[in-house]
Coordinates of C-alpha atoms and ligand atoms in Angstrom, one line a residue:
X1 CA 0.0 0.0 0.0
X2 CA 0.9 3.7 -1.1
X3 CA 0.0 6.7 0.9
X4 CA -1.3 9.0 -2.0
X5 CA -2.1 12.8 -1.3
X6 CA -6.0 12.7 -3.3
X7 CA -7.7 15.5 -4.1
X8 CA -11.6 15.4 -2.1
X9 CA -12.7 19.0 -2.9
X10 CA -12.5 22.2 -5.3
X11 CA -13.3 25.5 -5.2
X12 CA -12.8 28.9 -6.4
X13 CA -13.8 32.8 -6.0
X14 CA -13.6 35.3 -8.5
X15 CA -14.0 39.0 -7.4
X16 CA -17.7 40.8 -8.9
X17 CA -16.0 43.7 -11.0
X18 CA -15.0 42.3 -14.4
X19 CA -12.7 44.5 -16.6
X20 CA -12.6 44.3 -20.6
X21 CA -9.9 44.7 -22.2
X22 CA -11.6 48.2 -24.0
X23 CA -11.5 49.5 -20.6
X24 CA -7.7 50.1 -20.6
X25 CA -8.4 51.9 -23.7
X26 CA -9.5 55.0 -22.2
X27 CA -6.6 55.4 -20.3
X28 CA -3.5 53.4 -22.2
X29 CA -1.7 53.6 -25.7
X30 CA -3.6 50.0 -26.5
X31 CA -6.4 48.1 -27.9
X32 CA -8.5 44.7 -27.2
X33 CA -7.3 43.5 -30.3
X34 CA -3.3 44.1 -29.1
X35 CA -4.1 42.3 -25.8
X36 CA -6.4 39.4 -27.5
X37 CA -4.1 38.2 -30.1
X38 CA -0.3 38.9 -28.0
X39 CA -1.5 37.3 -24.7
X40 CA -5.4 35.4 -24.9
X41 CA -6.7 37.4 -22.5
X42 CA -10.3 39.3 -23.0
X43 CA -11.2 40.2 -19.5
X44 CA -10.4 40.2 -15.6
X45 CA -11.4 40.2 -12.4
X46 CA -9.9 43.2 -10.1
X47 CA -11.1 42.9 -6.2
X48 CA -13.2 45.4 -4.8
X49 CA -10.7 48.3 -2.6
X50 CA -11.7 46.9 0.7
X51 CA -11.1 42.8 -0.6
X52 CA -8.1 41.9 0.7
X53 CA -6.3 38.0 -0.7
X54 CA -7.1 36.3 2.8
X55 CA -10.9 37.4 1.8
X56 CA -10.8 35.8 -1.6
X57 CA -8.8 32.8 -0.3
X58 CA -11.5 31.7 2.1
X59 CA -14.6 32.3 0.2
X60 CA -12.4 29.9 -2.7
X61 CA -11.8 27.8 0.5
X62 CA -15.4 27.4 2.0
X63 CA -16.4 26.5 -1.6
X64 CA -13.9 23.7 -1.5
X65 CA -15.2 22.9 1.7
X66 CA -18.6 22.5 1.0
X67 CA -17.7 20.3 -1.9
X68 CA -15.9 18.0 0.0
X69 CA -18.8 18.0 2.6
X70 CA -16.3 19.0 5.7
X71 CA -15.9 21.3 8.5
X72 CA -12.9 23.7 8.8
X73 CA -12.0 22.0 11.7
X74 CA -12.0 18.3 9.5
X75 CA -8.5 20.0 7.9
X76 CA -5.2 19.3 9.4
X77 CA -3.3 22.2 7.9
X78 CA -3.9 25.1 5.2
X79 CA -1.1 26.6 2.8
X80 CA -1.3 29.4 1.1
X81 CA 0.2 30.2 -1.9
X82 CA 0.6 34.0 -2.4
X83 CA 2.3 37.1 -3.2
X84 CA -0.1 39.5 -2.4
X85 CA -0.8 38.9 1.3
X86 CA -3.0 41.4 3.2
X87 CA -0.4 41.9 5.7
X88 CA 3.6 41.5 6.0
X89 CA 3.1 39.2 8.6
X90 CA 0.8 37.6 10.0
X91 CA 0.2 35.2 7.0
X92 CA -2.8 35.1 4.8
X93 CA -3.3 31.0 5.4
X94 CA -3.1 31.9 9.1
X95 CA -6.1 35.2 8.4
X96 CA -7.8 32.1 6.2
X97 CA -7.8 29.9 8.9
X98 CA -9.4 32.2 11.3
X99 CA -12.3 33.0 9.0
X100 CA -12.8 29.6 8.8
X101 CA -13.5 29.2 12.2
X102 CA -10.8 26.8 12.2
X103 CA -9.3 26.4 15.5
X104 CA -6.8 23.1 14.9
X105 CA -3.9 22.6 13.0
X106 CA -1.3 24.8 11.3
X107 CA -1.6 27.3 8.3
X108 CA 1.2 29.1 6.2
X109 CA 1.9 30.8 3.2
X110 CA 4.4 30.0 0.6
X111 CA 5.9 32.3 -1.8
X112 CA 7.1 31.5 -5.6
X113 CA 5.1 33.4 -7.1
X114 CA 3.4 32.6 -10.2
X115 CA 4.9 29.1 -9.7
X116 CA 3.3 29.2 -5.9
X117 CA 0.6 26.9 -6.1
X118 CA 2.6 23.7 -7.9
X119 CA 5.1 24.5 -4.6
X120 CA 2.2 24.5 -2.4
X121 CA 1.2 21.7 -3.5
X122 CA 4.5 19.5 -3.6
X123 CA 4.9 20.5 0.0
X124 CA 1.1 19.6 1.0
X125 CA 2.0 16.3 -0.6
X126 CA 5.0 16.3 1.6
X127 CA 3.1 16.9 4.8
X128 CA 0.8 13.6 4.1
X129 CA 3.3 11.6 2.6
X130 CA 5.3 12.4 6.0
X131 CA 2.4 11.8 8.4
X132 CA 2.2 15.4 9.5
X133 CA -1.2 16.2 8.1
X134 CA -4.0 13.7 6.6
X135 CA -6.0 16.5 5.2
X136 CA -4.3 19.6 3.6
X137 CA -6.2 22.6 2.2
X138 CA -3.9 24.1 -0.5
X139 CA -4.9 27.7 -2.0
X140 CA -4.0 30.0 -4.6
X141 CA -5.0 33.5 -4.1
X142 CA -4.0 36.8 -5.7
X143 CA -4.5 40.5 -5.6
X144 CA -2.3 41.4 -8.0
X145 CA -4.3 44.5 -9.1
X146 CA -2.4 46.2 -6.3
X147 CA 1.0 45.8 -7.6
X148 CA 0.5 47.2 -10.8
X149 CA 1.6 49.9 -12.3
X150 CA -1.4 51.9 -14.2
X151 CA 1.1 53.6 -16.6
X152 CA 3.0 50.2 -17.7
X153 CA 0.9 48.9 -20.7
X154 CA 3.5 46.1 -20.9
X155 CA 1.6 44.8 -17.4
X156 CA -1.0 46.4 -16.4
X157 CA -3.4 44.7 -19.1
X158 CA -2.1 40.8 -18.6
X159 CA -3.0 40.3 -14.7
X160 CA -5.9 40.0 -12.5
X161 CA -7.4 38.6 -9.0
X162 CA -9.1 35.6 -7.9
X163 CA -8.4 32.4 -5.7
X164 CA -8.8 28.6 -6.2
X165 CA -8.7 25.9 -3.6
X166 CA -8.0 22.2 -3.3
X167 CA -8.4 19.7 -0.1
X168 CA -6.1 17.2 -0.2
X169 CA -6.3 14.0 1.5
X170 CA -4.4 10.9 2.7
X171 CA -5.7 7.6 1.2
X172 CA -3.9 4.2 0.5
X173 CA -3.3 3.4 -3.0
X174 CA -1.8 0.0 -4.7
X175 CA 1.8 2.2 -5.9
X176 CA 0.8 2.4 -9.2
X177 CA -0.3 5.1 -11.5
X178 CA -3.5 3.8 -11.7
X179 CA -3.9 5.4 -8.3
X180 CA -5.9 8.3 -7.5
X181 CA -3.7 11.7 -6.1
X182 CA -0.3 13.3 -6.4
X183 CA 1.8 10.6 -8.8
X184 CA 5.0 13.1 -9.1
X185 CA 6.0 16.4 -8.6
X186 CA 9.5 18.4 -10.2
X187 CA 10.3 21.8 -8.9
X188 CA 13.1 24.4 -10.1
X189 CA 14.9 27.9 -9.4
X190 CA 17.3 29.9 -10.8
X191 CA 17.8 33.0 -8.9
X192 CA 20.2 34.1 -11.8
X193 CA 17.3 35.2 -13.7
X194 CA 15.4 37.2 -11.2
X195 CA 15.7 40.6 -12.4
X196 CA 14.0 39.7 -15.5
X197 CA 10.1 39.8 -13.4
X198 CA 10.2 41.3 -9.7
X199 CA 8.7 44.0 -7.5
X200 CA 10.3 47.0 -7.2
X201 CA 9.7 47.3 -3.4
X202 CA 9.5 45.8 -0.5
X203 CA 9.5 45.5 3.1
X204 CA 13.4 45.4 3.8
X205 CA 13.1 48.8 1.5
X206 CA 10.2 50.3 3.4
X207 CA 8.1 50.6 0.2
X208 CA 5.5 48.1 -1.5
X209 CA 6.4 48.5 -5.2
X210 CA 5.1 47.7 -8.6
X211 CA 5.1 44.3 -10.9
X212 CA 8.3 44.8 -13.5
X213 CA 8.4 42.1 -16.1
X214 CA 10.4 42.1 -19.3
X215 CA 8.3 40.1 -21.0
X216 CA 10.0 38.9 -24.2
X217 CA 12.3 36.9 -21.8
X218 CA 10.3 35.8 -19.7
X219 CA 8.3 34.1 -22.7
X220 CA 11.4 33.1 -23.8
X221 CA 12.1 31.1 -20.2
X222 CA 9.0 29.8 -20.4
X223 CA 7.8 27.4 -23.1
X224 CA 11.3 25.7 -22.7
X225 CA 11.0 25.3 -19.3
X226 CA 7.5 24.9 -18.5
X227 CA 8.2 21.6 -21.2
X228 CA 10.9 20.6 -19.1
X229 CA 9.6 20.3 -16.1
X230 CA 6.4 18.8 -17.5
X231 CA 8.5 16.1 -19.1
X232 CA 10.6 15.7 -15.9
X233 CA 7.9 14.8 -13.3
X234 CA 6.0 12.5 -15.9
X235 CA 9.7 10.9 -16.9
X236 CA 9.8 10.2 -12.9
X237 CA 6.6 7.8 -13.1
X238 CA 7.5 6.1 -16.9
X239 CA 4.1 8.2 -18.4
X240 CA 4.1 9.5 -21.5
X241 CA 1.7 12.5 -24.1
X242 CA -0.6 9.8 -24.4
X243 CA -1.5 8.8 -20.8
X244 CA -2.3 12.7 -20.2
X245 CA -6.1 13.4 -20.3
X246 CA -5.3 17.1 -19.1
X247 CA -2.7 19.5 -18.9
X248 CA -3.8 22.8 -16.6
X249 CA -1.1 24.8 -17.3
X250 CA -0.6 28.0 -15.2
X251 CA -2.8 31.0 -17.4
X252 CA -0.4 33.6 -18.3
X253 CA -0.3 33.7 -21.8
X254 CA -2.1 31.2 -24.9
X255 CA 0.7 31.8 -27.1
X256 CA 2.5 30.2 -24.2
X257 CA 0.2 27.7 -23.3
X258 CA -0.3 26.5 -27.2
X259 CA 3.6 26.6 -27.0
X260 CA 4.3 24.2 -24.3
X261 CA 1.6 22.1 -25.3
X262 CA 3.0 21.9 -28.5
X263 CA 6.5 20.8 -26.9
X264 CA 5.0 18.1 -25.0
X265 CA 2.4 16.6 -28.1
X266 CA -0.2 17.3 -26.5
X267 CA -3.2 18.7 -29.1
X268 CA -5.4 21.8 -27.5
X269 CA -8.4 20.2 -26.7
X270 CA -6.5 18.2 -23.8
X271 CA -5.4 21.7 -22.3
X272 CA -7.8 23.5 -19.6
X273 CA -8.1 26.9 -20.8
X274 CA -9.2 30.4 -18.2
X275 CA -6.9 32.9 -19.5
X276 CA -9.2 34.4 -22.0
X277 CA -11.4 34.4 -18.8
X278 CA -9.0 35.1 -15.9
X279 CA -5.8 37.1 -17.0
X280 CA -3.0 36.1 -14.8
X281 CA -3.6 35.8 -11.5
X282 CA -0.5 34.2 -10.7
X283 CA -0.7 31.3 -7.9
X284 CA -4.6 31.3 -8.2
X285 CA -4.5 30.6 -12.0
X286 CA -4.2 26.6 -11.4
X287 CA -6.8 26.0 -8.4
X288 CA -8.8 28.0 -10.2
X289 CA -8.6 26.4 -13.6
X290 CA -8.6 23.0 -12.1
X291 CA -12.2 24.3 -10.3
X292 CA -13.3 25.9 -13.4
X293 CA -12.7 22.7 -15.4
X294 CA -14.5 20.5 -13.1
X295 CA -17.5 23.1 -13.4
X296 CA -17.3 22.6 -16.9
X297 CA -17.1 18.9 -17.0
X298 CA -13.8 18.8 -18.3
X299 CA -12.4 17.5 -15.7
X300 CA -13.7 14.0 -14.1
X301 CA -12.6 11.9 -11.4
X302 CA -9.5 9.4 -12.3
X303 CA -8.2 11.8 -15.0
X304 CA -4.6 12.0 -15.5
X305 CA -3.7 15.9 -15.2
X306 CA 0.2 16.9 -15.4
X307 CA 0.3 21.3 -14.0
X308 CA 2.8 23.6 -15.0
X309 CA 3.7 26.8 -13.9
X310 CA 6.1 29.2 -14.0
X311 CA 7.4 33.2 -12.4
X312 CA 9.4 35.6 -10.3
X313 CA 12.6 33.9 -9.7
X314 CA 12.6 32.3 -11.5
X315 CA 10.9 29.1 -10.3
X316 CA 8.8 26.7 -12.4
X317 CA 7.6 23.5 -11.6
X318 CA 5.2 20.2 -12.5
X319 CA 2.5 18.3 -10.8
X320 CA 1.5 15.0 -11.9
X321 CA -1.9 13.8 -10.2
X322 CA -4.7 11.8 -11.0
X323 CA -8.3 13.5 -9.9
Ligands
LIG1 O1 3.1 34.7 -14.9 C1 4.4 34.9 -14.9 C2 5.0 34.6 -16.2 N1 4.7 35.7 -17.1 C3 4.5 35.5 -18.4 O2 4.5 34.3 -18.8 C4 4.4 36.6 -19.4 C5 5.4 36.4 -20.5 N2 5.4 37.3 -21.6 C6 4.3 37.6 -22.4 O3 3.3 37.0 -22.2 C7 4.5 38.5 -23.5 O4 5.9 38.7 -23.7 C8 3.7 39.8 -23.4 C9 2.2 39.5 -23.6 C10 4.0 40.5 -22.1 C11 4.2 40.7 -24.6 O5 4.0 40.1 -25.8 P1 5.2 40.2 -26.9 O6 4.7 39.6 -28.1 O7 6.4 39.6 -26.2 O8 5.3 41.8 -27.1 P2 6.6 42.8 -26.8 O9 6.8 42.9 -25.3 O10 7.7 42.3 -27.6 O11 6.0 44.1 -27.4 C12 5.7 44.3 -28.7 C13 5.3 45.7 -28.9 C14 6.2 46.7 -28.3 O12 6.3 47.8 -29.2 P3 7.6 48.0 -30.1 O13 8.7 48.2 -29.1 O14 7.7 46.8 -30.9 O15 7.3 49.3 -30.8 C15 5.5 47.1 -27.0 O16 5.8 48.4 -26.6 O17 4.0 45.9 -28.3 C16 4.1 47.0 -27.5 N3 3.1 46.8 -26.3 C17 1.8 47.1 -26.4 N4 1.1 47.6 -27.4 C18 -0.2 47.8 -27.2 C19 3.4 46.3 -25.1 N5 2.3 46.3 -24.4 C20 1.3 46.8 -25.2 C21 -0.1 47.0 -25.0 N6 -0.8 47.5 -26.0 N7 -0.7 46.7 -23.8

């Protein structure tokens, strides 16, 4: 027998106000046709002034909950996967936990970005797999309208808020990739290449800063990458193009998405697509697309889905699971 880290429940939350891409025409050097055809995206959603991430992250949470049909208190742990925390400190997965009325367990954010959720989720696996937690609630929750820089039309358009969750529990499989839950996981930095998509601020500099990407490399990072580590975590369990039903990449980009689909043989309708939908909203963009894709019936219990993700760091990673 195999302990096996198996997703129980989904959920997601996507902020009221919806923003079309003509909006940003009033106020930018750019068109909906410029943002449609260089990144996918048609619209976002940007969180109300007084919504903070912990806010979005539990109503994405108590979603989740209710579809597993547990209490707060059933959990063993929450992580967090953010950027845009409400506060420096405490965390947002420990503000989560207390609107949960959860009043057991640990919580704690991690931080990698647009790459955050595919970490959060190798270390929830890590937790059950280690006998620390049985159940794990793993989220993905962004703000990152407050980073942005109004005046950068390189950014500003591409990103947007929202927050996706995903319970995790311990069951026993037979060690095979039959097996329902986390089969493989590959993660990856390179700090060399940090300067190339960061935040100008900071605590340690007494200011909060703006998103600064230079886009062209970063595109050029990731296809390659996002391919790599794809191939790397399904190399680890023997699985090949054709054992994937779906890939749920993270949603920056469709030119990149089509890309590393491409790379990996995949054709496009085994790909979950939200960006058109979503924008990027960095570590949400997974949980979200994995609960979006359930909603839509793509996604049904004992498919094979490999996530990819990629930012700031850079770190990228892989998650082979079986829903
Ligand atoms: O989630 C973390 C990972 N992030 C990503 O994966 C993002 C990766 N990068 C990208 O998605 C793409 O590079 C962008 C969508 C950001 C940009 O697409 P691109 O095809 O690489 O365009 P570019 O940056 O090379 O810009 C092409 C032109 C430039 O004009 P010139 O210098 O050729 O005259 C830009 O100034 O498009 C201009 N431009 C715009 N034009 C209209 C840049 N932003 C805009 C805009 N509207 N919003």
């Amino acid at each position: 027998m195999t302990t096996r880290a198996t997703v129980i429940g989904v959920g997601h939350y996507l902020p009221e106000r919806v923003v079309e891409n003509a909006e940003f025409e009033k106020t930018l050097e750019t068109s909906d046709a410029w943002i449609k055809s260089r990144s996918g995206i048609e619209r976002r959603h940007f969180a109300h002034e007084d919504e903070t991430t912990s806010m979005l992250a539990t109503k994405a949470a108590k979603a989740a909950l209710k579809d597993a049909g547990l209490e707060a208190d059933d959990l063993d742990a929450i992580v967090v996967a953010t950027s845009t925390a409400d506060l420096t400190f405490p965390s947002a997965a420990t503000m989560v936990q207390d609107q949960l009325g959860m009043t057991r367990g640990f919580a704690f954010d991690v931080q990698a970005v647009c790459a955050g959720f595919v970490f959060a989720l190798s270390n929830a696996n890590a937790l059950i797999l280690s006998g620390q937690a049985n159940r794990v609630m793993v989220i993905g929750a962004e703000t990152f309208s407050r980073i942005m820089d109004w005046e950068d039309r390189g950014t500003c358009v591409l990103f947007g808020d929202g927050a996706g969750a995903l319970i995790l529990e311990a069951q026993e499989g037979d060690g095979t990739n039959a097996d329902r839950g986390i089969l493989s996981t590959d993660l990856n930095s390179d700090g060399r290449h940090r300067d190339i998509l960061y935040v100008d601020g900071g605590v340690s500099q007494r200011t909060t800063g703006f998103l600064r990407m230079q886009g062209k490399e970063v595109f050029r990072h990731a296809v390659e990458k996002l391919a790599a580590t794809a191939k790397t975590a399904m190399g680890k369990i023997n699985l090949s193009a054709e054992d994937v039903d779906w890939i749920v990449p993270h949603q920056a980009n469709i030119r990149i998405i089509n890309g590393t689909a491409k790379k990996l043989g995949l054709p496009l309708d085994r790909v979950v697509v939200t960006v058109q939908d979503h924008g990027n909203t960095s570590a949400a963009s997974i949980p979200l697309a994995l609960s979006v894709g359930k909603d839509r019936g793509q996604i049904k219990q004992g498919d094979l889905i490999v996530t990819e993700a990629i930012g700031g760091g850079l770190a990228w990673g892989a998650v082979v699971l079986r829903w």
